[in-house]
Amino acid sequence: GQNIDQPTEMTATEGAIVQINCTYQTSGFNGLFWYQQHAGEAPTFLSYNVLDGLEEKGRFSSFLSRSKGYSYLLLKELQMKDSASYLCAGTDSNYQLIWGAGTKLIIKP
Amino acid sequence: GAVVSQHPSWVICKSGTSVKIECRSLDFQATTMFWYRQFPKQSLMLMATSNEGSKATYEQGVEKDKFLINHASLTLSTLTVTSAHPEDSSFYICSASRGEGPDTQYFGPGTRLTVL
C-alpha cells in the first residue's frame, strides 16, 4: 500500500534548528513535496524534491534519499511564526499526491 | 504568481440547503483542480480531481451526487454541496496545478462550511 509517515508533533526553541522527518512508500515515485499549513489556513508550498540530495531555500532546506524512501525538512533560526503544521506529500506513478498526516511544530520562546 | 482564490471564505447554512464554493486560478491556467476536505486536526483528504472540460474523478467513498464538481474553464472550478447536513461541516480547500507531471499544487485559502 501507499503510506506517508511523519511525527505527529514536535517542539523546538526560537532561534534553534529543527528537522522534521518523513518516510514514504508509494507505487512508483515522482517526487516529494513539503507544505506549511498554519491553523485555519490552507497549505502553502515549501519545496519539491525529485533527485537525491539537499535543496536549500533560505532558512528552510529539504533533503531526499530515494533509496531509503526518506525525506526531511530542516528549519533554521526558528521564528515564532514558524509554528505550524508541516505536511509531507509523495507523488506516485500517476502523479497523485499521497499526503502525510502532518507534523505540528510548536515553537517556544 | 500562482495565486488561487476561493469564495466564500466561510459560510453557515441550514441543513438541507445547497452551498456552492468557487475556486479560481488568478494568474495561470489550471488544467487540473483538486478539492480537499479537512476536519480539525486531521490531514487533507482528497475528494476529487477535475480536469477542464471533463467529468471529475472522485475518490472512493465520496458521493458524486452530493458533491457536484464543475470545471468549466481553465480558471474556474466549483464544488456544490447538495442537501448539506451537519456532518458535512468542514474546511474545504481547492488547489490548482498546471497539470504537467508532478506539478506543484497551489492552494486556495479554503472555505469553512458550517451546517446547522
mmCIF file of C-alpha atoms in Angstrom:
data_model
loop_
_atom_site.group_PDB
_atom_site.id
_atom_site.type_symbol
_atom_site.label_atom_id
_atom_site.label_comp_id
_atom_site.label_asym_id
_atom_site.label_seq_id
_atom_site.Cartn_x
_atom_site.Cartn_y
_atom_site.Cartn_z
ATOM 1 C CA GLY A 1 0.000 0.000 0.000
ATOM 2 C CA GLN A 2 0.899 3.640 -0.145
ATOM 3 C CA ASN A 3 1.897 5.372 3.030
ATOM 4 C CA ILE A 4 3.495 8.537 4.332
ATOM 5 C CA ASP A 5 4.804 8.644 7.898
ATOM 6 C CA GLN A 6 5.846 11.708 9.835
ATOM 7 C CA PRO A 7 5.840 12.578 13.543
ATOM 8 C CA THR A 8 2.615 13.963 14.921
ATOM 9 C CA GLU A 9 4.124 16.794 16.902
ATOM 10 C CA MET A 10 7.488 18.385 17.637
ATOM 11 C CA THR A 11 8.605 21.174 19.926
ATOM 12 C CA ALA A 12 11.582 23.459 19.397
ATOM 13 C CA THR A 13 13.000 26.692 20.750
ATOM 14 C CA GLU A 14 13.034 30.033 18.978
ATOM 15 C CA GLY A 15 16.366 30.548 17.212
ATOM 16 C CA ALA A 16 17.181 26.838 17.147
ATOM 17 C CA ILE A 17 17.179 24.262 14.337
ATOM 18 C CA VAL A 18 14.613 21.509 13.872
ATOM 19 C CA GLN A 19 14.460 18.571 11.470
ATOM 20 C CA ILE A 20 11.120 17.036 10.522
ATOM 21 C CA ASN A 21 11.434 13.554 9.067
ATOM 22 C CA CYS A 22 9.187 11.829 6.571
ATOM 23 C CA THR A 23 9.288 8.280 5.241
ATOM 24 C CA TYR A 24 7.248 7.226 2.273
ATOM 25 C CA GLN A 25 6.027 4.180 0.391
ATOM 26 C CA THR A 26 4.353 4.896 -2.920
ATOM 27 C CA SER A 27 3.508 2.968 -6.086
ATOM 28 C CA GLY A 28 6.219 4.442 -8.208
ATOM 29 C CA PHE A 29 7.700 7.752 -7.196
ATOM 30 C CA ASN A 30 7.695 11.115 -8.872
ATOM 31 C CA GLY A 31 8.963 13.397 -6.160
ATOM 32 C CA LEU A 32 8.130 14.643 -2.708
ATOM 33 C CA PHE A 33 6.550 17.903 -1.589
ATOM 34 C CA TRP A 34 6.644 19.785 1.686
ATOM 35 C CA TYR A 35 3.875 22.220 2.538
ATOM 36 C CA GLN A 36 3.358 24.515 5.511
ATOM 37 C CA GLN A 37 -0.114 24.964 6.965
ATOM 38 C CA HIS A 38 -0.955 27.471 9.676
ATOM 39 C CA ALA A 39 -4.007 26.737 11.780
ATOM 40 C CA GLY A 40 -7.205 27.594 9.951
ATOM 41 C CA GLU A 41 -5.420 28.323 6.700
ATOM 42 C CA ALA A 42 -4.705 26.431 3.504
ATOM 43 C CA PRO A 43 -1.303 24.825 2.840
ATOM 44 C CA THR A 44 1.438 26.801 1.159
ATOM 45 C CA PHE A 45 4.143 25.238 -0.970
ATOM 46 C CA LEU A 46 7.622 24.993 0.553
ATOM 47 C CA SER A 47 9.660 22.596 -1.566
ATOM 48 C CA TYR A 48 9.721 19.813 -4.118
ATOM 49 C CA ASN A 49 12.491 17.184 -4.338
ATOM 50 C CA VAL A 50 12.766 14.544 -7.010
ATOM 51 C CA LEU A 51 16.539 13.947 -7.011
ATOM 52 C CA ASP A 52 18.642 12.781 -4.079
ATOM 53 C CA GLY A 53 20.267 15.460 -2.025
ATOM 54 C CA LEU A 54 19.682 18.660 -0.148
ATOM 55 C CA GLU A 55 17.951 21.703 -1.559
ATOM 56 C CA GLU A 56 18.334 24.903 0.377
ATOM 57 C CA LYS A 57 15.899 27.777 0.224
ATOM 58 C CA GLY A 58 16.651 30.457 2.786
ATOM 59 C CA ARG A 59 16.024 29.214 6.318
ATOM 60 C CA PHE A 60 14.339 26.079 5.007
ATOM 61 C CA SER A 61 16.065 23.097 3.394
ATOM 62 C CA SER A 62 14.656 19.809 2.171
ATOM 63 C CA PHE A 63 16.502 16.527 1.731
ATOM 64 C CA LEU A 64 15.605 13.411 -0.194
ATOM 65 C CA SER A 65 17.007 9.884 -0.299
ATOM 66 C CA ARG A 66 15.123 7.825 -2.881
ATOM 67 C CA SER A 67 16.912 4.595 -1.976
ATOM 68 C CA LYS A 68 15.796 4.940 1.644
ATOM 69 C CA GLY A 69 12.336 6.341 0.944
ATOM 70 C CA TYR A 70 13.183 9.186 3.271
ATOM 71 C CA SER A 71 13.000 12.948 3.336
ATOM 72 C CA TYR A 72 13.412 15.663 5.896
ATOM 73 C CA LEU A 73 12.617 19.333 6.189
ATOM 74 C CA LEU A 74 15.211 21.386 8.057
ATOM 75 C CA LEU A 75 14.221 24.709 9.560
ATOM 76 C CA LYS A 76 16.972 27.003 10.821
ATOM 77 C CA GLU A 77 16.871 30.109 13.003
ATOM 78 C CA LEU A 78 13.376 29.265 14.102
ATOM 79 C CA GLN A 79 10.903 32.085 14.491
ATOM 80 C CA MET A 80 7.620 32.083 16.345
ATOM 81 C CA LYS A 81 5.793 32.414 13.032
ATOM 82 C CA ASP A 82 7.185 29.006 12.012
ATOM 83 C CA SER A 83 4.703 27.418 14.410
ATOM 84 C CA ALA A 84 2.506 25.475 12.003
ATOM 85 C CA SER A 85 1.829 22.031 10.651
ATOM 86 C CA TYR A 86 4.246 20.724 8.049
ATOM 87 C CA LEU A 87 2.806 18.318 5.513
ATOM 88 C CA CYS A 88 4.861 15.798 3.608
ATOM 89 C CA ALA A 89 3.338 14.505 0.351
ATOM 90 C CA GLY A 90 4.743 11.889 -2.001
ATOM 91 C CA THR A 91 3.811 11.666 -5.669
ATOM 92 C CA ASP A 92 3.047 8.235 -7.071
ATOM 93 C CA SER A 93 3.406 6.913 -10.596
ATOM 94 C CA ASN A 94 0.115 8.556 -11.580
ATOM 95 C CA TYR A 95 1.360 11.886 -10.227
ATOM 96 C CA GLN A 96 -1.215 11.714 -7.471
ATOM 97 C CA LEU A 97 -0.208 13.224 -4.147
ATOM 98 C CA ILE A 98 -0.213 10.923 -1.135
ATOM 99 C CA TRP A 99 -0.468 13.122 1.948
ATOM 100 C CA GLY A 100 1.026 12.550 5.362
ATOM 101 C CA ALA A 101 -0.989 13.486 8.422
ATOM 102 C CA GLY A 102 1.262 16.464 9.087
ATOM 103 C CA THR A 103 3.680 17.362 11.869
ATOM 104 C CA LYS A 104 2.570 20.081 14.240
ATOM 105 C CA LEU A 105 5.598 22.192 15.131
ATOM 106 C CA ILE A 106 5.416 24.180 18.346
ATOM 107 C CA ILE A 107 7.989 26.936 18.817
ATOM 108 C CA LYS A 108 8.708 28.084 22.358
ATOM 109 C CA PRO A 109 10.415 31.359 23.254
ATOM 110 C CA GLY B 1 2.439 34.126 -9.488
ATOM 111 C CA ALA B 2 0.260 31.040 -8.991
ATOM 112 C CA VAL B 3 -2.481 32.596 -6.923
ATOM 113 C CA VAL B 4 -5.661 30.694 -6.233
ATOM 114 C CA SER B 5 -8.725 32.312 -4.754
ATOM 115 C CA GLN B 6 -11.705 30.679 -3.143
ATOM 116 C CA HIS B 7 -15.107 32.094 -2.405
ATOM 117 C CA PRO B 8 -16.743 32.290 0.034
ATOM 118 C CA SER B 9 -14.159 32.042 2.807
ATOM 119 C CA TRP B 10 -16.819 30.901 5.237
ATOM 120 C CA VAL B 11 -20.472 30.018 5.054
ATOM 121 C CA ILE B 12 -23.162 28.985 7.504
ATOM 122 C CA CYS B 13 -26.235 27.284 6.123
ATOM 123 C CA LYS B 14 -29.248 25.338 7.270
ATOM 124 C CA SER B 15 -29.464 21.590 6.959
ATOM 125 C CA GLY B 16 -30.941 20.532 3.618
ATOM 126 C CA THR B 17 -29.747 23.519 1.630
ATOM 127 C CA SER B 18 -27.073 23.543 -1.064
ATOM 128 C CA VAL B 19 -23.856 25.511 -0.983
ATOM 129 C CA LYS B 20 -21.614 26.416 -3.900
ATOM 130 C CA ILE B 21 -17.908 27.099 -3.452
ATOM 131 C CA GLU B 22 -15.858 28.691 -6.225
ATOM 132 C CA CYS B 23 -12.175 28.161 -6.873
ATOM 133 C CA ARG B 24 -10.306 30.388 -9.294
ATOM 134 C CA SER B 25 -6.734 30.431 -10.534
ATOM 135 C CA LEU B 26 -5.999 34.122 -10.916
ATOM 136 C CA ASP B 27 -2.776 34.277 -12.862
ATOM 137 C CA PHE B 28 -2.367 30.915 -14.543
ATOM 138 C CA GLN B 29 -4.376 28.355 -16.434
ATOM 139 C CA ALA B 30 -5.234 25.406 -14.246
ATOM 140 C CA THR B 31 -5.584 22.267 -16.286
ATOM 141 C CA THR B 32 -6.259 20.307 -13.134
ATOM 142 C CA MET B 33 -8.039 21.333 -9.959
ATOM 143 C CA PHE B 34 -8.359 19.369 -6.765
ATOM 144 C CA TRP B 35 -10.916 19.523 -3.984
ATOM 145 C CA TYR B 36 -9.954 18.564 -0.453
ATOM 146 C CA ARG B 37 -11.761 18.359 2.846
ATOM 147 C CA GLN B 38 -10.025 18.746 6.170
ATOM 148 C CA PHE B 39 -11.501 18.021 9.576
ATOM 149 C CA PRO B 40 -9.952 19.612 12.666
ATOM 150 C CA LYS B 41 -6.508 18.315 13.494
ATOM 151 C CA GLN B 42 -6.568 15.913 10.571
ATOM 152 C CA SER B 43 -4.729 15.845 7.296
ATOM 153 C CA LEU B 44 -6.071 16.775 3.929
ATOM 154 C CA MET B 45 -8.481 14.306 2.380
ATOM 155 C CA LEU B 46 -8.674 14.422 -1.397
ATOM 156 C CA MET B 47 -12.288 14.385 -2.530
ATOM 157 C CA ALA B 48 -11.954 14.662 -6.276
ATOM 158 C CA THR B 49 -9.747 15.674 -9.151
ATOM 159 C CA SER B 50 -11.136 17.609 -12.067
ATOM 160 C CA ASN B 51 -9.732 18.422 -15.460
ATOM 161 C CA GLU B 52 -11.106 21.275 -17.503
ATOM 162 C CA GLY B 53 -13.960 20.199 -19.714
ATOM 163 C CA SER B 54 -14.285 16.677 -18.385
ATOM 164 C CA LYS B 55 -16.022 14.935 -15.518
ATOM 165 C CA ALA B 56 -14.367 14.913 -12.140
ATOM 166 C CA THR B 57 -12.744 11.783 -10.764
ATOM 167 C CA TYR B 58 -13.991 11.138 -7.257
ATOM 168 C CA GLU B 59 -12.093 9.352 -4.535
ATOM 169 C CA GLN B 60 -13.539 6.219 -3.038
ATOM 170 C CA GLY B 61 -16.254 6.963 -0.532
ATOM 171 C CA VAL B 62 -17.049 10.430 -1.872
ATOM 172 C CA GLU B 63 -20.610 10.707 -3.185
ATOM 173 C CA LYS B 64 -20.509 12.357 -6.581
ATOM 174 C CA ASP B 65 -24.230 13.168 -6.459
ATOM 175 C CA LYS B 66 -23.758 15.002 -3.204
ATOM 176 C CA PHE B 67 -20.570 16.846 -4.057
ATOM 177 C CA LEU B 68 -21.054 18.228 -7.552
ATOM 178 C CA ILE B 69 -17.936 19.476 -9.246
ATOM 179 C CA ASN B 70 -17.844 21.584 -12.374
ATOM 180 C CA HIS B 71 -14.589 22.617 -14.043
ATOM 181 C CA ALA B 72 -15.994 24.752 -16.804
ATOM 182 C CA SER B 73 -12.913 26.741 -17.701
ATOM 183 C CA LEU B 74 -9.171 26.751 -17.189
ATOM 184 C CA THR B 75 -9.527 29.228 -14.351
ATOM 185 C CA LEU B 76 -12.697 28.175 -12.539
ATOM 186 C CA SER B 77 -13.935 25.114 -10.727
ATOM 187 C CA THR B 78 -16.955 24.905 -8.465
ATOM 188 C CA LEU B 79 -17.935 22.491 -5.723
ATOM 189 C CA THR B 80 -21.601 22.308 -4.767
ATOM 190 C CA VAL B 81 -22.506 20.545 -1.557
ATOM 191 C CA THR B 82 -26.093 19.454 -2.115
ATOM 192 C CA SER B 83 -28.576 18.866 0.687
ATOM 193 C CA ALA B 84 -25.953 19.700 3.264
ATOM 194 C CA HIS B 85 -26.060 18.076 6.694
ATOM 195 C CA PRO B 86 -24.177 18.913 9.901
ATOM 196 C CA GLU B 87 -21.659 16.135 9.218
ATOM 197 C CA ASP B 88 -20.661 17.995 6.053
ATOM 198 C CA SER B 89 -19.334 20.829 8.199
ATOM 199 C CA SER B 90 -15.644 21.025 7.419
ATOM 200 C CA PHE B 91 -12.851 23.072 5.877
ATOM 201 C CA TYR B 92 -12.979 22.706 2.096
ATOM 202 C CA ILE B 93 -9.827 23.581 0.205
ATOM 203 C CA CYS B 94 -9.218 23.666 -3.514
ATOM 204 C CA SER B 95 -5.899 23.551 -5.271
ATOM 205 C CA ALA B 96 -4.863 24.047 -8.850
ATOM 206 C CA SER B 97 -1.980 22.898 -10.967
ATOM 207 C CA ARG B 98 -0.877 23.410 -14.498
ATOM 208 C CA GLY B 99 -1.263 19.682 -14.912
ATOM 209 C CA GLU B 100 2.237 18.970 -16.143
ATOM 210 C CA GLY B 101 3.587 15.860 -14.476
ATOM 211 C CA PRO B 102 4.263 16.176 -10.750
ATOM 212 C CA ASP B 103 3.303 19.803 -10.819
ATOM 213 C CA THR B 104 3.068 21.855 -7.673
ATOM 214 C CA GLN B 105 -0.437 22.301 -6.362
ATOM 215 C CA TYR B 106 -1.276 25.838 -5.356
ATOM 216 C CA PHE B 107 -3.938 26.067 -2.719
ATOM 217 C CA GLY B 108 -6.812 28.421 -2.289
ATOM 218 C CA PRO B 109 -7.389 29.929 1.165
ATOM 219 C CA GLY B 110 -10.130 27.440 1.988
ATOM 220 C CA THR B 111 -13.831 27.679 2.798
ATOM 221 C CA ARG B 112 -15.129 26.882 6.243
ATOM 222 C CA LEU B 113 -18.603 25.383 5.974
ATOM 223 C CA THR B 114 -20.857 25.110 8.992
ATOM 224 C CA VAL B 115 -24.180 23.360 8.561
ATOM 225 C CA LEU B 116 -26.678 23.976 11.314
#
